[in-house]
Amino acid sequence: MNILVTGGAGYIGSHVVEELQKCGYTPIVYDNLSTGHEAAVPEDVQLVEGDIHDVRFATHIMEQFKIDAVIHFAASSLVGESMTNPAKYYFNNVEGSLHLLEAMRGAGVDRIVFSSTAAVYGEPEEVPIKENSKLNPTNVYGRSKLMIEKMLADYDMAYEMRYVALRYFNAAGASPTRDIGEDHNPESHLIPLILKTAQGVRKQVAIFGTDYPTADGTCIRDYIHVCDLARAHVLALEHLLKGGTSRVYNLGSENGFSVRQMMNTAKKVTGVDFTVVEEVRRAGDPAVLIASSEKIREELGWVPTQSDVQNVIATAWKWHKGHPNGY
Ligand code: UDP
């Protein structure tokens, strides 16, 4: 079966491409390489350099490759940037997804797995966060993803386009088997910043806020290994290919770790006593974000097996050591 992976040259997309190949699917990567990396696409995978805004070209590619379903990652994903440049997020994420859906309709493709985010919840009223918790995103990035979820629900209602939206918590780690990993420019995520500091590429890493109402005063997050995320995408795809109805699922490990705990674990894993400084809170960061992933465990039988936090950091460390300057 042929699966179009938009944004397949990106961090999570490239790991999903690996899992698709392992499971016997043929991924076709559709990426404009604005943030993706050509080197993240294996030689035996077709890379189509294209933009999701280009409806005619995307329709043509879906027809040419006889695409059975789409997995959609192509998006802008920096929370801070989304607040200073909302136009970019509404254009790339919301309008881009609308164009992709129109290309799918044009080509008669009616199944899509969508890369959503825990940012659709905003400040949670309860933890662990369930899928039916209040949706109140506190940043433009989260709002753009929530708008796409609503668009998908409307396309399902009107055009019978079935979807699974996967709301990721903190994606982290790297493939233990392929030479792919996390490389953003600029980098804003905690684990890559910690590891770049351990490597000596950066002088120090900051803790953003030590006065949160948590045991050690720092934010707690739910880190999920990117390979466990990848597995969930294939399960979601198979659910749709079997004729399953549309679904929304959280993807997290259901375990919370504080920023300080992450720094200390990284010191142990890397063996480097890197410099940590304390800074004020970063705007818009909730104190605690932990997923309930019960729904996808029960309905699709998803079992995360690689999200032990030491393993998350160790696999990311292996990637960073081999790629001090990214791809
Ligand atoms: N964080 C930090 N220092 C950094 C980057 C992030 O203390 O240099 C904290 C951030 O405030 C949050 C956690 O680490 O509590 C995870 O942040 P990240 O940006 O990796 O993911 P997010 O939770 O924003 O999706």
Coordinates of C-alpha atoms and ligand atoms in Angstrom, one line a residue:
M1 CA 0.0 0.0 0.0
N2 CA 1.2 3.5 -0.9
I3 CA 1.1 6.1 1.9
L4 CA 1.8 9.8 1.2
V5 CA 3.8 11.3 4.1
T6 CA 3.7 15.1 4.1
G7 CA 6.6 16.4 6.1
G8 CA 8.2 13.0 5.9
A9 CA 11.7 14.6 5.9
G10 CA 11.1 16.1 9.4
Y11 CA 11.8 14.7 12.8
I12 CA 8.6 12.7 13.6
G13 CA 7.8 12.1 9.9
S14 CA 11.1 10.4 9.2
H15 CA 10.6 8.0 12.1
V16 CA 7.1 7.2 10.8
V17 CA 8.6 6.5 7.3
E18 CA 11.0 4.0 9.0
E19 CA 8.1 2.2 10.8
L20 CA 5.9 2.2 7.6
Q21 CA 8.7 0.4 5.7
K22 CA 9.2 -2.1 8.6
C23 CA 5.5 -2.9 8.4
G24 CA 5.5 -3.5 4.7
Y25 CA 4.0 -0.2 3.5
T26 CA 5.5 2.0 0.7
P27 CA 5.9 5.5 2.0
I28 CA 6.2 8.4 -0.5
V29 CA 7.6 11.5 1.2
Y30 CA 6.0 14.8 0.1
D31 CA 8.0 17.7 1.6
N32 CA 9.0 21.2 0.5
L33 CA 12.3 20.8 2.5
S34 CA 11.8 24.2 4.2
T35 CA 12.5 22.6 7.5
G36 CA 12.9 19.0 6.6
H37 CA 16.2 17.3 5.7
E38 CA 16.8 15.4 2.5
A39 CA 19.2 13.2 4.4
A40 CA 16.4 12.0 6.6
V41 CA 14.7 10.3 3.7
P42 CA 16.2 6.8 3.0
E43 CA 17.5 6.2 -0.5
D44 CA 14.9 3.6 -1.3
V45 CA 12.0 6.0 -0.5
Q46 CA 10.6 8.3 -3.1
L47 CA 11.0 11.9 -2.1
V48 CA 8.7 14.3 -3.9
E49 CA 9.7 18.0 -3.4
G50 CA 6.3 19.7 -3.2
D51 CA 4.2 22.1 -1.3
I52 CA 0.9 21.2 0.4
H53 CA -0.4 24.5 -0.9
D54 CA 0.0 23.3 -4.5
V55 CA -3.3 21.5 -4.9
R56 CA -2.9 20.6 -8.5
F57 CA 0.6 19.1 -8.0
A58 CA -0.4 17.3 -4.8
T59 CA -3.5 15.8 -6.6
H60 CA -1.3 14.7 -9.5
I61 CA 1.2 13.0 -7.1
M62 CA -1.6 11.2 -5.2
E63 CA -2.9 9.9 -8.6
Q64 CA 0.5 9.1 -10.0
F65 CA 1.5 7.0 -6.9
K66 CA -2.0 5.5 -6.4
I67 CA -2.0 6.7 -2.8
D68 CA -4.2 4.8 -0.4
A69 CA -3.9 7.1 2.6
V70 CA -2.1 10.2 3.8
I71 CA -0.1 10.9 7.0
H72 CA 0.1 14.6 7.4
F73 CA 3.0 16.2 9.3
A74 CA 3.9 19.2 7.1
A75 CA 3.5 22.2 9.4
S76 CA 5.2 25.0 11.2
S77 CA 5.7 24.0 14.8
L78 CA 7.4 26.6 16.9
V79 CA 5.2 27.9 19.7
G80 CA 7.1 31.1 20.3
E81 CA 7.2 32.0 16.6
S82 CA 3.5 31.3 16.3
M83 CA 2.8 34.2 18.7
T84 CA 4.9 36.7 16.8
N85 CA 4.0 35.5 13.3
P86 CA 0.5 34.1 13.5
A87 CA 0.0 34.6 9.8
K88 CA 2.6 32.0 9.0
Y89 CA 0.8 29.5 11.2
Y90 CA -2.7 30.1 9.8
F91 CA -1.2 30.0 6.3
N92 CA 1.1 27.0 6.6
N93 CA -1.0 24.9 9.0
V94 CA -4.6 25.8 8.5
E95 CA -4.7 26.9 4.9
G96 CA -2.0 24.3 4.0
S97 CA -4.1 21.5 5.5
L98 CA -7.2 22.7 3.7
H99 CA -5.3 22.6 0.4
L100 CA -4.1 19.1 1.2
L101 CA -7.6 17.9 2.0
E102 CA -8.8 19.4 -1.3
A103 CA -6.0 17.6 -3.2
M104 CA -7.1 14.4 -1.4
R105 CA -10.7 14.9 -2.5
G106 CA -9.6 15.6 -6.0
A107 CA -7.6 12.3 -6.1
G108 CA -10.3 10.3 -4.3
V109 CA -8.1 9.6 -1.2
D110 CA -10.3 9.5 1.9
R111 CA -8.2 8.5 4.8
I112 CA -5.8 10.7 6.8
V113 CA -3.7 10.4 10.0
F114 CA -3.1 13.9 11.3
S115 CA -0.2 15.1 13.5
S116 CA -1.9 17.1 16.3
T117 CA -0.6 18.3 19.6
A118 CA -1.2 18.4 23.3
A119 CA -1.1 22.2 22.8
V120 CA -4.8 22.0 21.9
Y121 CA -5.6 21.7 25.6
G122 CA -3.8 24.7 26.9
E123 CA -3.6 25.0 30.7
P124 CA -5.2 21.7 31.9
E125 CA -8.0 21.5 34.4
E126 CA -7.0 18.0 35.3
V127 CA -4.0 15.7 34.9
P128 CA -3.7 13.2 33.4
I129 CA -5.3 14.9 30.4
K130 CA -8.0 12.9 28.6
E131 CA -9.2 13.5 25.1
N132 CA -12.5 14.9 26.3
S133 CA -10.7 17.5 28.5
K134 CA -11.4 21.2 27.7
L135 CA -9.8 22.4 24.5
N136 CA -8.4 25.9 25.3
P137 CA -5.1 26.4 23.5
T138 CA -3.0 29.2 24.9
N139 CA -0.9 29.8 21.7
V140 CA -1.4 30.2 18.0
Y141 CA 0.3 26.9 17.2
G142 CA -2.2 25.0 19.3
R143 CA -5.1 27.0 17.9
S144 CA -4.0 26.3 14.3
K145 CA -3.9 22.5 15.0
L146 CA -7.3 22.6 16.8
M147 CA -8.8 24.4 13.7
I148 CA -7.4 21.6 11.5
E149 CA -9.0 19.0 13.8
K150 CA -12.3 20.8 13.4
M151 CA -11.8 20.9 9.6
L152 CA -11.2 17.2 9.6
A153 CA -14.4 16.5 11.6
D154 CA -16.4 18.6 9.0
Y155 CA -14.8 16.8 6.1
D156 CA -15.7 13.5 7.7
M157 CA -19.3 14.7 8.2
A158 CA -19.8 16.0 4.7
Y159 CA -17.4 14.0 2.5
E160 CA -16.9 10.8 4.6
M161 CA -13.2 11.5 4.8
R162 CA -12.0 9.4 7.8
Y163 CA -9.2 10.7 10.0
V164 CA -7.2 9.9 13.1
A165 CA -5.8 13.0 14.9
L166 CA -2.9 12.2 17.2
R167 CA -2.2 14.6 20.0
Y168 CA 1.4 14.3 20.9
F169 CA 2.9 15.2 24.3
N170 CA 6.7 15.8 24.3
A171 CA 8.2 13.8 21.4
A172 CA 11.8 12.9 22.1
G173 CA 14.5 10.4 21.4
A174 CA 15.8 9.0 18.1
S175 CA 15.7 5.8 16.1
P176 CA 18.0 3.1 17.5
T177 CA 18.3 1.6 14.0
R178 CA 18.5 4.4 11.5
D179 CA 20.7 7.5 11.4
I180 CA 17.8 10.0 11.9
G181 CA 17.1 12.3 14.8
E182 CA 15.9 15.7 16.0
D183 CA 17.4 18.7 14.2
H184 CA 15.5 22.0 14.4
N185 CA 16.9 25.4 13.5
P186 CA 16.6 27.3 15.8
E187 CA 16.4 24.6 18.5
S188 CA 14.0 25.3 21.3
H189 CA 13.3 21.9 22.8
L190 CA 14.6 20.8 26.1
I191 CA 16.3 17.5 25.3
P192 CA 18.3 18.6 22.3
L193 CA 19.4 21.8 24.1
I194 CA 20.6 19.7 27.1
L195 CA 22.5 17.3 24.8
K196 CA 24.1 20.1 22.8
T197 CA 25.3 21.5 26.1
A198 CA 26.7 18.1 27.2
Q199 CA 28.5 18.0 23.8
G200 CA 30.0 21.4 24.3
V201 CA 28.2 22.9 21.3
R202 CA 26.4 25.2 23.8
K203 CA 27.9 26.6 26.9
Q204 CA 25.0 26.1 29.3
V205 CA 21.3 25.1 29.4
A206 CA 18.7 27.1 31.3
I207 CA 15.8 25.9 33.5
F208 CA 12.9 28.1 32.6
G209 CA 11.2 28.7 36.0
T210 CA 11.9 27.2 39.4
D211 CA 8.8 28.5 41.2
Y212 CA 6.2 26.2 39.7
P213 CA 3.9 24.4 42.1
T214 CA 5.7 21.1 41.6
A215 CA 7.9 19.0 43.9
D216 CA 11.2 20.6 42.7
G217 CA 9.7 23.8 41.4
T218 CA 10.3 23.0 37.7
C219 CA 7.8 22.1 35.0
I220 CA 6.7 18.5 34.5
R221 CA 6.2 17.0 31.1
D222 CA 5.4 13.7 29.5
Y223 CA 8.2 12.6 27.2
I224 CA 7.3 10.0 24.6
H225 CA 9.8 8.2 22.4
V226 CA 9.5 9.1 18.8
C227 CA 9.5 5.4 17.8
D228 CA 6.5 4.8 20.1
L229 CA 4.8 7.7 18.4
A230 CA 5.7 6.2 15.0
R231 CA 4.2 2.8 16.0
A232 CA 0.9 4.6 16.9
H233 CA 0.7 6.2 13.4
V234 CA 0.9 2.8 11.8
L235 CA -1.8 1.5 14.2
A236 CA -4.0 4.5 13.4
L237 CA -3.4 4.0 9.6
E238 CA -4.4 0.3 9.9
H239 CA -7.5 1.3 11.8
L240 CA -8.6 3.5 8.9
L241 CA -7.6 1.0 6.2
K242 CA -9.8 -1.6 7.9
G243 CA -12.7 0.9 7.6
G244 CA -12.6 2.3 11.1
T245 CA -14.3 5.5 12.0
S246 CA -12.6 8.8 12.8
R247 CA -10.8 9.1 16.1
V248 CA -8.8 11.5 18.3
Y249 CA -6.1 10.1 20.6
N250 CA -3.5 11.4 23.0
L251 CA 0.0 10.0 22.8
G252 CA 2.1 10.2 25.9
S253 CA 4.0 7.8 28.2
E254 CA 1.7 8.8 31.1
N255 CA 4.8 9.5 33.2
G256 CA 5.8 13.0 34.2
F257 CA 9.4 14.2 34.6
S258 CA 10.5 17.6 35.8
V259 CA 13.0 19.7 34.0
R260 CA 15.5 19.2 36.8
Q261 CA 15.0 15.4 36.7
M262 CA 15.6 15.5 32.9
M263 CA 18.9 17.5 33.5
N264 CA 20.1 15.0 36.1
T265 CA 19.1 12.0 34.1
A266 CA 21.0 13.5 31.1
K267 CA 24.1 14.0 33.3
K268 CA 24.0 10.3 34.2
V269 CA 23.4 9.1 30.7
T270 CA 26.1 11.3 29.1
G271 CA 28.6 11.2 31.9
V272 CA 29.0 15.0 31.5
D273 CA 28.5 17.5 34.3
F274 CA 27.3 20.3 32.1
T275 CA 26.4 23.8 33.3
V276 CA 22.8 24.4 34.3
V277 CA 21.5 27.9 35.0
E278 CA 18.2 29.0 36.4
E279 CA 16.0 31.6 34.5
V280 CA 12.5 33.0 34.8
R281 CA 9.5 31.2 33.5
R282 CA 8.9 31.0 29.8
A283 CA 5.6 32.6 28.9
G284 CA 2.7 30.2 28.4
D285 CA 4.2 27.1 29.9
P286 CA 1.7 25.1 32.1
A287 CA 3.2 23.6 35.2
V288 CA 2.3 20.0 34.5
L289 CA 1.3 18.2 31.3
I290 CA 0.8 14.5 31.5
A291 CA -1.3 12.4 29.1
S292 CA -3.8 9.8 29.7
S293 CA -3.2 7.4 26.7
E294 CA -5.7 4.9 27.9
K295 CA -8.0 5.4 24.9
I296 CA -5.5 4.4 22.2
R297 CA -4.1 1.6 24.4
E298 CA -7.7 0.2 24.7
E299 CA -8.9 0.8 21.2
L300 CA -5.9 0.2 19.1
G301 CA -3.7 -1.9 21.5
W302 CA -0.9 0.7 21.4
V303 CA 1.9 -0.2 23.9
P304 CA 4.8 2.3 24.3
T305 CA 7.9 0.2 24.8
Q306 CA 10.8 2.7 24.3
S307 CA 9.7 5.6 26.4
D308 CA 11.7 4.9 29.5
V309 CA 13.3 8.3 30.1
Q310 CA 16.9 6.9 30.2
N311 CA 16.3 5.3 26.8
V312 CA 14.7 8.4 25.4
I313 CA 17.8 10.4 26.4
A314 CA 20.3 7.7 25.4
T315 CA 18.9 7.3 21.9
A316 CA 18.9 11.1 21.4
W317 CA 22.4 11.3 22.7
K318 CA 23.6 8.7 20.2
W319 CA 22.1 10.9 17.4
H320 CA 23.6 14.1 18.7
K321 CA 27.0 12.7 19.2
G322 CA 27.1 11.5 15.6
H323 CA 25.6 14.9 14.3
P324 CA 27.0 17.8 16.4
N325 CA 25.8 20.2 13.8
G326 CA 22.6 18.4 12.8
Y327 CA 22.2 16.7 9.4
Ligands
UDP1 N1 12.6 24.2 29.0 C1 13.6 24.6 29.8 N2 14.8 25.1 29.2 C2 14.9 25.1 27.9 C3 13.9 24.6 27.1 C4 12.7 24.1 27.7 O1 13.6 24.7 31.1 O2 15.9 25.6 27.4 C5 11.4 23.6 29.7 C6 10.1 24.2 29.2 O3 9.8 25.4 30.0 C7 9.1 23.1 29.4 C8 10.0 21.8 29.2 O4 11.3 22.2 29.3 O5 8.7 23.1 30.8 C9 9.8 21.2 27.9 O6 9.9 22.2 26.9 P1 10.0 21.9 25.3 O7 10.2 23.3 24.6 O8 11.0 20.9 25.1 O9 8.6 21.3 25.0 P2 7.1 21.9 25.3 O10 6.7 21.3 26.6 O11 7.1 23.4 25.2 O12 6.3 21.3 24.1

